[in-house]
Short mmCIF file of C-alpha atoms in Angstrom, two decimals:
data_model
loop_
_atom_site.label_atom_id
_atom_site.label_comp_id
_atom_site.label_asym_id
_atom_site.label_seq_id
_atom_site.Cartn_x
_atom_site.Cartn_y
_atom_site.Cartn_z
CA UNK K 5 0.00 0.00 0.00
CA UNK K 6 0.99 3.53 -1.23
CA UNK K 7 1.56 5.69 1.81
CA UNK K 8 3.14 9.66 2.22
CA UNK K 9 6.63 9.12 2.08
CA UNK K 10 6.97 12.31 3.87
CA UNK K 11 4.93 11.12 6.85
CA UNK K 12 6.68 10.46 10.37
CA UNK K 13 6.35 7.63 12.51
CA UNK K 14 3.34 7.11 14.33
CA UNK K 15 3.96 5.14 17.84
CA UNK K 16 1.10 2.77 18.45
CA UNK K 17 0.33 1.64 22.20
CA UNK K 18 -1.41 -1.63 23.50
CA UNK K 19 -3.15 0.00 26.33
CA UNK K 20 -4.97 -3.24 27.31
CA UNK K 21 -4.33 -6.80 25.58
CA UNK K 22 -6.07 -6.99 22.40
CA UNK K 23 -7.22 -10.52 20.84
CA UNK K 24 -8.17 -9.98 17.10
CA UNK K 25 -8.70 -13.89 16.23
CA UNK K 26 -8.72 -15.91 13.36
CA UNK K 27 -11.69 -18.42 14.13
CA UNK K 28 -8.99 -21.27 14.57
CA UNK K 29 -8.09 -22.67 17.84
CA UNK K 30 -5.09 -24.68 19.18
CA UNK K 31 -5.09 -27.34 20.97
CA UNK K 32 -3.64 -26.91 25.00
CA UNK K 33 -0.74 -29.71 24.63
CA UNK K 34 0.87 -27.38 22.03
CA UNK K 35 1.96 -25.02 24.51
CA UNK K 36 4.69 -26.00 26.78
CA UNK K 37 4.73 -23.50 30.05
CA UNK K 38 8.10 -23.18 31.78
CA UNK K 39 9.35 -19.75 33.48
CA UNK K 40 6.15 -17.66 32.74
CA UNK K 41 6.68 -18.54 28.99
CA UNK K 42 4.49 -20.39 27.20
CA UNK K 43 6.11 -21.63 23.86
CA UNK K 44 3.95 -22.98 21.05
CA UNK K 45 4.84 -25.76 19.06
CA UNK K 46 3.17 -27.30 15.75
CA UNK K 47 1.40 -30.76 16.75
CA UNK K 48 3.18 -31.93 14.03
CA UNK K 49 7.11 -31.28 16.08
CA UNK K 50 5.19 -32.71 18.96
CA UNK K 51 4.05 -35.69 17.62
CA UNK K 52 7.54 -36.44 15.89
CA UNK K 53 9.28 -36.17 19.12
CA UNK K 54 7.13 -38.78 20.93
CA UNK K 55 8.83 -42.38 21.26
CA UNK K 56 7.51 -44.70 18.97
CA UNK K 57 7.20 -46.85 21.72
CA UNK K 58 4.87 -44.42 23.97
CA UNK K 59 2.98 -43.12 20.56
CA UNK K 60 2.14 -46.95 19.66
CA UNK K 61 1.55 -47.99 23.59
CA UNK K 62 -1.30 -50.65 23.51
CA UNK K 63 -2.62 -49.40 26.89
CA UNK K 64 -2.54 -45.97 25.48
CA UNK K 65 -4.38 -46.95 22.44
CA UNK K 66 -7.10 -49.26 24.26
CA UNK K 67 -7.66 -46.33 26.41
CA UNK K 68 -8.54 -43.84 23.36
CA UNK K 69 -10.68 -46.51 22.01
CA UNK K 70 -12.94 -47.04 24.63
CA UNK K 71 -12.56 -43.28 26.90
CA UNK K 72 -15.38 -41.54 27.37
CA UNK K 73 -13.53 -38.38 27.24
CA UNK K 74 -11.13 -39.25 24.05
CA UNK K 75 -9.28 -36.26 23.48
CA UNK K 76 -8.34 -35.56 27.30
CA UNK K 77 -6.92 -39.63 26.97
CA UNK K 78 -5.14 -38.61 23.75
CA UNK K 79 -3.82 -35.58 25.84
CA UNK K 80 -2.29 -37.87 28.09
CA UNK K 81 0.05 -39.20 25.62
CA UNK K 82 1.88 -35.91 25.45
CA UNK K 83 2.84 -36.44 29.05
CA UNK K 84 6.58 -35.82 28.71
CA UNK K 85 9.77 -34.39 30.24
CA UNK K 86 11.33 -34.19 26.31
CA UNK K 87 10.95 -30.91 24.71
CA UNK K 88 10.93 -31.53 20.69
CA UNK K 89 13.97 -30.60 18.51
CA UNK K 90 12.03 -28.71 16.59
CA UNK K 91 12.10 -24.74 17.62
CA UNK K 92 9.08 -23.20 19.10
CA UNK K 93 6.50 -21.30 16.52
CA UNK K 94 6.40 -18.49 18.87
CA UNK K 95 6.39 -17.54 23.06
CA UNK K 96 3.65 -15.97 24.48
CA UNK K 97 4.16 -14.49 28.47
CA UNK K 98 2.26 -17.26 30.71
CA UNK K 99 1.31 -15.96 34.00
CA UNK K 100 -0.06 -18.80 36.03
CA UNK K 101 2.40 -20.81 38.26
CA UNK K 102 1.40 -24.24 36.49
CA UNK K 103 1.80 -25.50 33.06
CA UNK K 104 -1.50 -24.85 31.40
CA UNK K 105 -2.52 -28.42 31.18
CA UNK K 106 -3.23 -28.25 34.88
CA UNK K 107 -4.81 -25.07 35.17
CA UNK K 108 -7.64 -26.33 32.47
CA UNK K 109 -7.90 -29.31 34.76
CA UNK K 110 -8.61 -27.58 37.81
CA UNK K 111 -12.03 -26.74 37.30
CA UNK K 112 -15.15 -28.34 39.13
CA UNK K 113 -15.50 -31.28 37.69
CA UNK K 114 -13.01 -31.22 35.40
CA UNK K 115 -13.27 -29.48 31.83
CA UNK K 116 -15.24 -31.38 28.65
CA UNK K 117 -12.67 -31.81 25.97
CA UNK K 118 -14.48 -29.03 23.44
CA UNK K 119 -13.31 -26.03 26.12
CA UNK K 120 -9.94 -27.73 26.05
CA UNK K 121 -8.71 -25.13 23.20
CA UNK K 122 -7.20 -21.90 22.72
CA UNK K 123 -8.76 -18.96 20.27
CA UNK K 124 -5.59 -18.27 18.19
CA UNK K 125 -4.41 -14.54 17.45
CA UNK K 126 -4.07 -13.45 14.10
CA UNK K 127 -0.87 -13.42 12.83
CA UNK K 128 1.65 -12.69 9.91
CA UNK K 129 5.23 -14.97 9.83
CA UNK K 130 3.83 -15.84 13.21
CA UNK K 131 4.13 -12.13 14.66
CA UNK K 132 1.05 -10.87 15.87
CA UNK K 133 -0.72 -8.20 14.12
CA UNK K 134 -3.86 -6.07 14.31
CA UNK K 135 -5.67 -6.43 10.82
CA UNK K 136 -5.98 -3.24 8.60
CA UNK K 137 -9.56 -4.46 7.60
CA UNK K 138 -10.26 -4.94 11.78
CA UNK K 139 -8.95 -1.10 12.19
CA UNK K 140 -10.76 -0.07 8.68
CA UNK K 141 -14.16 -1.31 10.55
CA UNK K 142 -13.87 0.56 13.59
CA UNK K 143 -13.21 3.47 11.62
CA UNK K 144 -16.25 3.38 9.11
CA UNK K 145 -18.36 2.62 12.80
CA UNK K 146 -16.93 5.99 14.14
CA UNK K 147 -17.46 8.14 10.90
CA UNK K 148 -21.09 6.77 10.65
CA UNK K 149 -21.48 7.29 14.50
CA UNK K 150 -20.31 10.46 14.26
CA UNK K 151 -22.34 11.30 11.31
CA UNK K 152 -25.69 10.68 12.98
CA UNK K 153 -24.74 12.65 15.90
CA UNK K 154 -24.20 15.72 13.68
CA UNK K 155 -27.32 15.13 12.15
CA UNK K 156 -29.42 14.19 15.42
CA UNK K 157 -32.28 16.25 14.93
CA UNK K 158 -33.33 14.43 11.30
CA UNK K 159 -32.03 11.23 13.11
CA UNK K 160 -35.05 11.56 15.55
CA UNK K 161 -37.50 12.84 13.31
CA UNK K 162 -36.86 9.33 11.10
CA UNK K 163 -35.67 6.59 13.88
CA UNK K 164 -39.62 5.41 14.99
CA UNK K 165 -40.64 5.04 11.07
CA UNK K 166 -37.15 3.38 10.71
CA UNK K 167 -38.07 1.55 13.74
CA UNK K 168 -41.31 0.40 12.67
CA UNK K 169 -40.22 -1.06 9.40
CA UNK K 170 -37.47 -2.50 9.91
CA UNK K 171 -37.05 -6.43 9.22
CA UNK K 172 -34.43 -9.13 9.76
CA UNK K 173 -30.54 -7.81 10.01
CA UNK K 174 -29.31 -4.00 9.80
CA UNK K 175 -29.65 -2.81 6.30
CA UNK K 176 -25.75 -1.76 5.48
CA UNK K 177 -27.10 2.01 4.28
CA UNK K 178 -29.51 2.08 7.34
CA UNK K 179 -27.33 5.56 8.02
CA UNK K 180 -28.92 7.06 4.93
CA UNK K 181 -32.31 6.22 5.81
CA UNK K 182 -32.33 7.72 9.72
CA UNK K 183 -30.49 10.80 8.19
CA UNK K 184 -32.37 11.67 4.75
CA UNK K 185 -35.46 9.66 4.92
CA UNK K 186 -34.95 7.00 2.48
CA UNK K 187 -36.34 3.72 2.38
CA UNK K 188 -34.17 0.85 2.32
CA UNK K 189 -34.38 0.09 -1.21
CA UNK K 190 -34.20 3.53 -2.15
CA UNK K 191 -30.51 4.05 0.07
CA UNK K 192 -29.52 0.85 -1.84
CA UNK K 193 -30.20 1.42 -5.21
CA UNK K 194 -29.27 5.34 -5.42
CA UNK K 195 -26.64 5.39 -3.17
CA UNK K 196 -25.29 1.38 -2.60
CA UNK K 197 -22.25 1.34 -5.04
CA UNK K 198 -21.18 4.74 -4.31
CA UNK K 199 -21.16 3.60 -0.48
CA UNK K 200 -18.94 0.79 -1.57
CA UNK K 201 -16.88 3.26 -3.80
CA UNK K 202 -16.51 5.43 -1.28
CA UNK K 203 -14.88 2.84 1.59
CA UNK K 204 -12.99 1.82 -0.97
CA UNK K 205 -10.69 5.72 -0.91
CA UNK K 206 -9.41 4.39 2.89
CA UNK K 207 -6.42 2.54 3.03
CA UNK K 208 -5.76 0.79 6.15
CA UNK K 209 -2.32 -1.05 7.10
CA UNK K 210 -1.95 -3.83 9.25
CA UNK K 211 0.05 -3.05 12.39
CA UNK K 212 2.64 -5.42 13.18
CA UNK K 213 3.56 -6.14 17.29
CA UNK K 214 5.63 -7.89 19.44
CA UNK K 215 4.76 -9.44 22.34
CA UNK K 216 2.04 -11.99 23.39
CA UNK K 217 0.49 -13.13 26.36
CA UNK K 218 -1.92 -16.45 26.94
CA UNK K 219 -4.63 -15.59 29.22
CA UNK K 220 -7.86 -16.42 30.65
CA UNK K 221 -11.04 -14.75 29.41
CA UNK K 222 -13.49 -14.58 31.62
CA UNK K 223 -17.17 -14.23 31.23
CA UNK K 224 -19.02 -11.43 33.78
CA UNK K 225 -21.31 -11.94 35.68
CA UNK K 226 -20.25 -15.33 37.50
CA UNK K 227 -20.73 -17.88 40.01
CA UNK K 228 -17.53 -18.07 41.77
CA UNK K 229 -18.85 -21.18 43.65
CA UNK K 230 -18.42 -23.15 40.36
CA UNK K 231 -14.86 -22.51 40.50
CA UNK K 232 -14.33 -21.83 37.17
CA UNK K 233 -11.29 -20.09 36.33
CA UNK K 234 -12.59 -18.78 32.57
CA UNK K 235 -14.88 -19.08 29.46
CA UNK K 236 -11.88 -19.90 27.67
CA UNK K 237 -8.61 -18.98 26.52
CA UNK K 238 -6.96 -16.54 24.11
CA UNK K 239 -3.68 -15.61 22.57
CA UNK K 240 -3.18 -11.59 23.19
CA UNK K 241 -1.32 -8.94 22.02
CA UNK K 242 0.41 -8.24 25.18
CA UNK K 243 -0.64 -4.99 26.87
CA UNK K 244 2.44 -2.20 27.09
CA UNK K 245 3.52 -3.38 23.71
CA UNK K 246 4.11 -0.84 21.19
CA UNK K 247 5.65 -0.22 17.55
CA UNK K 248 6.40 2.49 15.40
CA UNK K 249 4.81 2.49 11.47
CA UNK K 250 4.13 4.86 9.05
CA UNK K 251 0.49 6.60 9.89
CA UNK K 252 -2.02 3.76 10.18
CA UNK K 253 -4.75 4.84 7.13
CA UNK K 254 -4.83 7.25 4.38
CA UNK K 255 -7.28 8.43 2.02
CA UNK K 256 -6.43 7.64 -1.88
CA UNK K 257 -6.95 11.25 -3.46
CA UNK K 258 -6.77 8.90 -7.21
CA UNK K 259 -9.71 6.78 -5.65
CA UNK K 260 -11.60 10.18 -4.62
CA UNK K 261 -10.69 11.33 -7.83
CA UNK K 262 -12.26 8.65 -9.91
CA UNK K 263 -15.52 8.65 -7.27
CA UNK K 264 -16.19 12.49 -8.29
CA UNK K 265 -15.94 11.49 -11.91
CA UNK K 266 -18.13 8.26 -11.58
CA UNK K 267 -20.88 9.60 -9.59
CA UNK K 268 -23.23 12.87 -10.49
CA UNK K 269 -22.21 13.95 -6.90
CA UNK K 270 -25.85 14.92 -5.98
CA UNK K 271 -25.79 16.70 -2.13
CA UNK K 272 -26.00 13.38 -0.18
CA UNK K 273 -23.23 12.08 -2.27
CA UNK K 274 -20.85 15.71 -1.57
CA UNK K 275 -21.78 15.05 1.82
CA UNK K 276 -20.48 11.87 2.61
CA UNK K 277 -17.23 12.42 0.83
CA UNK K 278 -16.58 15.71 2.35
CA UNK K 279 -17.12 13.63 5.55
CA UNK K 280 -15.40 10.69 4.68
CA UNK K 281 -12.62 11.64 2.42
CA UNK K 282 -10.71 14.17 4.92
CA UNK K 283 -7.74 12.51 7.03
CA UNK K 284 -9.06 15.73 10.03
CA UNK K 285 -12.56 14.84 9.62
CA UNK K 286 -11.55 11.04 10.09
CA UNK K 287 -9.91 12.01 13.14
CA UNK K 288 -12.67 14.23 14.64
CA UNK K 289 -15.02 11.24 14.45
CA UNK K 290 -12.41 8.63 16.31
CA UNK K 291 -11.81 11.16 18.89
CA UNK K 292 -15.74 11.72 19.52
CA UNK K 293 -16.98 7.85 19.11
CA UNK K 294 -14.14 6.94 21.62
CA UNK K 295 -14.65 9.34 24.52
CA UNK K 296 -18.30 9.09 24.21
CA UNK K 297 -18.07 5.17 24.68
CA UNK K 298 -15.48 5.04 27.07
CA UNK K 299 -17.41 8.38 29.21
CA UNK K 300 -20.61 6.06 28.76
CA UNK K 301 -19.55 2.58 29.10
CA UNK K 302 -21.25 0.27 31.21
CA UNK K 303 -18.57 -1.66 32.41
CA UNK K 304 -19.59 -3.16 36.07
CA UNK K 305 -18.41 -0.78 38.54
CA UNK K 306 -18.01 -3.06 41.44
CA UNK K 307 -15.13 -4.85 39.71
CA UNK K 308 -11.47 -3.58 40.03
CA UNK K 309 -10.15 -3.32 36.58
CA UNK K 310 -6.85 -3.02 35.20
CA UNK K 311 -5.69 -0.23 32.36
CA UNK K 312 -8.82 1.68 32.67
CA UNK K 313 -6.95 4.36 34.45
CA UNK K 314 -4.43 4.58 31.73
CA UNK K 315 -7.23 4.59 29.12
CA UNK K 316 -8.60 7.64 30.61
CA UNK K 317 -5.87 9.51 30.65
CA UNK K 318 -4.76 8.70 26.75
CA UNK K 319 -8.67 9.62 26.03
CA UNK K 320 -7.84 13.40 27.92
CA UNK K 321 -4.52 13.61 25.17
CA UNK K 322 -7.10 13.26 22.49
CA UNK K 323 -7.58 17.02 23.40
CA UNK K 324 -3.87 18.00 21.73
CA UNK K 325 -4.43 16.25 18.37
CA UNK K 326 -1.60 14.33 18.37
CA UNK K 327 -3.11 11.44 19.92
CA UNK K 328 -6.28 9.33 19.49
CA UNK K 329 -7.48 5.80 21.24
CA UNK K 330 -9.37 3.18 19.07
CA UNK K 331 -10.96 -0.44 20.62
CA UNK K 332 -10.79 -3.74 18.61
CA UNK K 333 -10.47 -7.01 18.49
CA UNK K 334 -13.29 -9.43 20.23
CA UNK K 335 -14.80 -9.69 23.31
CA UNK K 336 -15.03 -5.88 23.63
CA UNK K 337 -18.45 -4.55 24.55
CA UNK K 338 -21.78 -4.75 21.72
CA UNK K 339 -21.68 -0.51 22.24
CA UNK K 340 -18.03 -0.28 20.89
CA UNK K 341 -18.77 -2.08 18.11
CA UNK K 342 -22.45 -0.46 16.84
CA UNK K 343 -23.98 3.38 16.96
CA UNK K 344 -26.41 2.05 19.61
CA UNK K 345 -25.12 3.94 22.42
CA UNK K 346 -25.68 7.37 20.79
CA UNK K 347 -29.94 5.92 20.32
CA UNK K 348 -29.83 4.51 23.85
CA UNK K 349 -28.94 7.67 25.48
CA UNK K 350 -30.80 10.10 23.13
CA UNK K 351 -34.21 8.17 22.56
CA UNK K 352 -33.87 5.79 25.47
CA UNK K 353 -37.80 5.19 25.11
CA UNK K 354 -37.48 3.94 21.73
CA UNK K 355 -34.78 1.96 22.31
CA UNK K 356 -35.85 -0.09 25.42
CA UNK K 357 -39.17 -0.64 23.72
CA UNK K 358 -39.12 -4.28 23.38
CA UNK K 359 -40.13 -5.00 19.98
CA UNK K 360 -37.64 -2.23 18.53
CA UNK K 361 -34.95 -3.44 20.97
CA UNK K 362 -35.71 -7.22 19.26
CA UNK K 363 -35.93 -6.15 15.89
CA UNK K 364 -33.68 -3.29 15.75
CA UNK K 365 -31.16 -2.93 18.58
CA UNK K 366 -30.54 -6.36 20.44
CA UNK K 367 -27.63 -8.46 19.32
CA UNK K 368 -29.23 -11.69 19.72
CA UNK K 369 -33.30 -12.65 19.50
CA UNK K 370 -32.72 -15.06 22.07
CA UNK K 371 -35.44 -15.19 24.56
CA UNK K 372 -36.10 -16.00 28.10
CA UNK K 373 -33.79 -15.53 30.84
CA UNK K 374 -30.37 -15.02 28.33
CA UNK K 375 -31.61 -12.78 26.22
CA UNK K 376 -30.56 -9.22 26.43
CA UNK K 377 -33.08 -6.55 28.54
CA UNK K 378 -33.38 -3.32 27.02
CA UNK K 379 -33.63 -1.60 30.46
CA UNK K 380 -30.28 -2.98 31.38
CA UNK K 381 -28.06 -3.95 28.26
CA UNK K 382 -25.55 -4.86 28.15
CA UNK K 383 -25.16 -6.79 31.33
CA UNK K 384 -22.63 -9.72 30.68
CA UNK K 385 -19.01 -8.48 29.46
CA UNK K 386 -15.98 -10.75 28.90
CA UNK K 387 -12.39 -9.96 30.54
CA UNK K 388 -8.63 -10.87 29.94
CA UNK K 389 -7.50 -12.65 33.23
CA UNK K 390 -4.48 -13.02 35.24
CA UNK K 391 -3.97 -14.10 38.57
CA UNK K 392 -2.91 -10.40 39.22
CA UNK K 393 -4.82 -8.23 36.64
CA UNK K 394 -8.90 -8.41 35.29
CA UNK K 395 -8.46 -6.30 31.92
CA UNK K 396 -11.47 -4.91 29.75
CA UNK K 397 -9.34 -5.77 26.53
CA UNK K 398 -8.98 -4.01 22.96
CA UNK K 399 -7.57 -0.56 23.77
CA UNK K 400 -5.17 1.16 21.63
CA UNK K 401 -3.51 4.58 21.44
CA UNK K 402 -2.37 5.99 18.36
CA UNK K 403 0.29 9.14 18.50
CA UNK K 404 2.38 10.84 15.69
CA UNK K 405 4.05 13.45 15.57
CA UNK K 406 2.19 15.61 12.53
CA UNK K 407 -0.84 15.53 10.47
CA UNK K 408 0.61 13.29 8.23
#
């Protein structure tokens, strides 16, 4: 990707661990924990340095046939003091003082063998990375946040109709239809390639990091009598990592070129790319989606959590523009990843009304005693754990040193 040569080095801060995953996961006897490090191995390396003789055990082997629990029996043959020849894939910081094996073990009752797995971190030549199409989302779900907020007043005047009509999954345009009035299939058939067209004039580089950590993630609220120690497991960016790149995104002036030329530029059309298409515009939207989220998050306040002190603070150097925080990854909260908080706190009575809140606003249509409540949403969260640290995970801060 074509960036400004000219451009100086933007420093990029992991202000809490971030997990951006890859829908893979790893099985637990890959990772061999010694010293607070947890190096990954490929099963294959593992599997080569096994003795033939343990590998092709007949005990072993009866046992996997007739287990109830066949992969924690297949586990077992992994038991062993011989690290393989082969060199690690990569080291992630382990923070529990027990291999991980046991610490998946030491839950009530014992774990099933399908929780017995590890959500792998994205990666490129096995360094972790946060995806430019991750960052490119959270962008284009700032600049359309910010967009209805500036536009509020025709945003209220449209949201019951909107509301009333609406059917199945968000429409991709539904900005265009709270903001001008437009029916669905009106917003897609004037205006649904030039949307496309228009995302297309950001360019968004991955960002390349360092360090890892393997931790717990934890699922909030809980029942601590259960003694579960997580939902699961995760490979993480590790928090205080940081790296220096060229500015993050930049808008193609050839692409914004060719979109002027394509399209008639009506006044919706001049208005999104005046919007869209200017690198301090950009910016003015991150800042305000950001510190309106974090201000109005409802993380539980009777938990002690780590990094949200340094969050604050980076969110207060937005004020100098030189500096702006961004959230990603998963298991962040549903309000940093929609424009539902800015409805929620501006028509609360239309969102909370149950069938819009179904139809409309909730994540999930479960029903009964999981599904989401309207009144008090969101109430579960998930958090990185270590035996020292709880961390709401996914915030970044991103500083250079001009306006690029």
């Amino acid at each position: 990707m074509s960036m400004n040569p000219k451009s100086k080095s933007t420093k990029i801060t992991i202000l809490t661990p971030v997990h951006v995953g890859t829908g893979r996961t790893i099985e637990p006897v890959c990772y061999i924990c010694k010293n607070g490090i947890a190096s990954c191995y490929a099963m294959e390396d593992l599997l080569e340095s096994l003795p033939t003789d343990k590998l092709l055990d007949p005990a072993n082997l009866s046992r996997l046939a007739r287990g109830t629990d066949s992969k924690r029996d297949f586990y077992s043959v992994f038991k062993s003091n011989k690290l393989p020849s082969a060199k690690p894939l990569y080291r992630l910081n382990w923070y529990e003082p027990e291999t991980l094996q046991s610490y998946l073990m030491k839950a009530k009752g014992g774990r099933k063998a399908g929780s017995l797995e590890v959500s792998e971190q994205i990666k490129a030549l096995n360094t972790p990375i946060i995806p430019g199409s991750t960052l490119k989302g959270a962008i284009e779900c700032a600049f359309k946040y910010n967009l209805l907020k500036t536009h509020y007043d025709k945003v209220h005047s449209h949201l019951e109709e909107y509301c009333q009509n609406a059917r199945g999954s968000t429409p991709e345009l539904f900005c265009l239809q709270l903001i001008y009035g437009l029916s669905a299939a009106q917003a897609r058939k004037q205006y649904g390639d030039f949307v496309k067209d228009l995302y297309g004039c950001l360019q968004v580089r991955d960002i390349p990091f360092h360090a890892m950590e393997l931790l717990a993630v934890m699922r909030y609220p809980y029942d601590s009598r259960k003694k579960e120690y997580s939902c699961g497991l995760a490979e993480h960016i590790g928090s205080g990592d940081s790296t220096s790149i060229e500015f993050p995104f930049e808008i193609n002036a050839f692409k914004v070129q060719q979109l002027e030329r394509k399209y008639p530029m009506d006044s919706i059309q001049t208005e999104l790319v005046n919007h869209f298409c200017s690198k301090e515009k950009l910016l003015e939207a991150i800042r305000t989606y950001y510190a309106d989220m974090v201000n109005e998050d409802d993380l539980p306040d009777d938990l002690n959590l780590s990094g949200l002190d340094q969050v604050e603070t980076a969110i207060r150097k937005q004020k100098n523009q030189k500096s702006f925080v961004m959230r990603v990854g998963q298991n962040t909260t549903y309000f940093f990843k929609t424009v539902s908080r800015l409805i929620q706190q501006r028509d609360r009575e239309l969102f909370e009304n149950r069938t819009y809140f179904e139809n409309v606003f909730s994540p999930t249509k479960l029903r009964g005693k999981n599904a989401p409540n309207p009144q008090d949403f969101p109430r579960t969260f998930s958090f990185a754990q270590t035996p020292d640290d709880l961390w709401p995970t996914g915030f970044i801060e991103i500083e250079y040193a001009d306006e690029n």
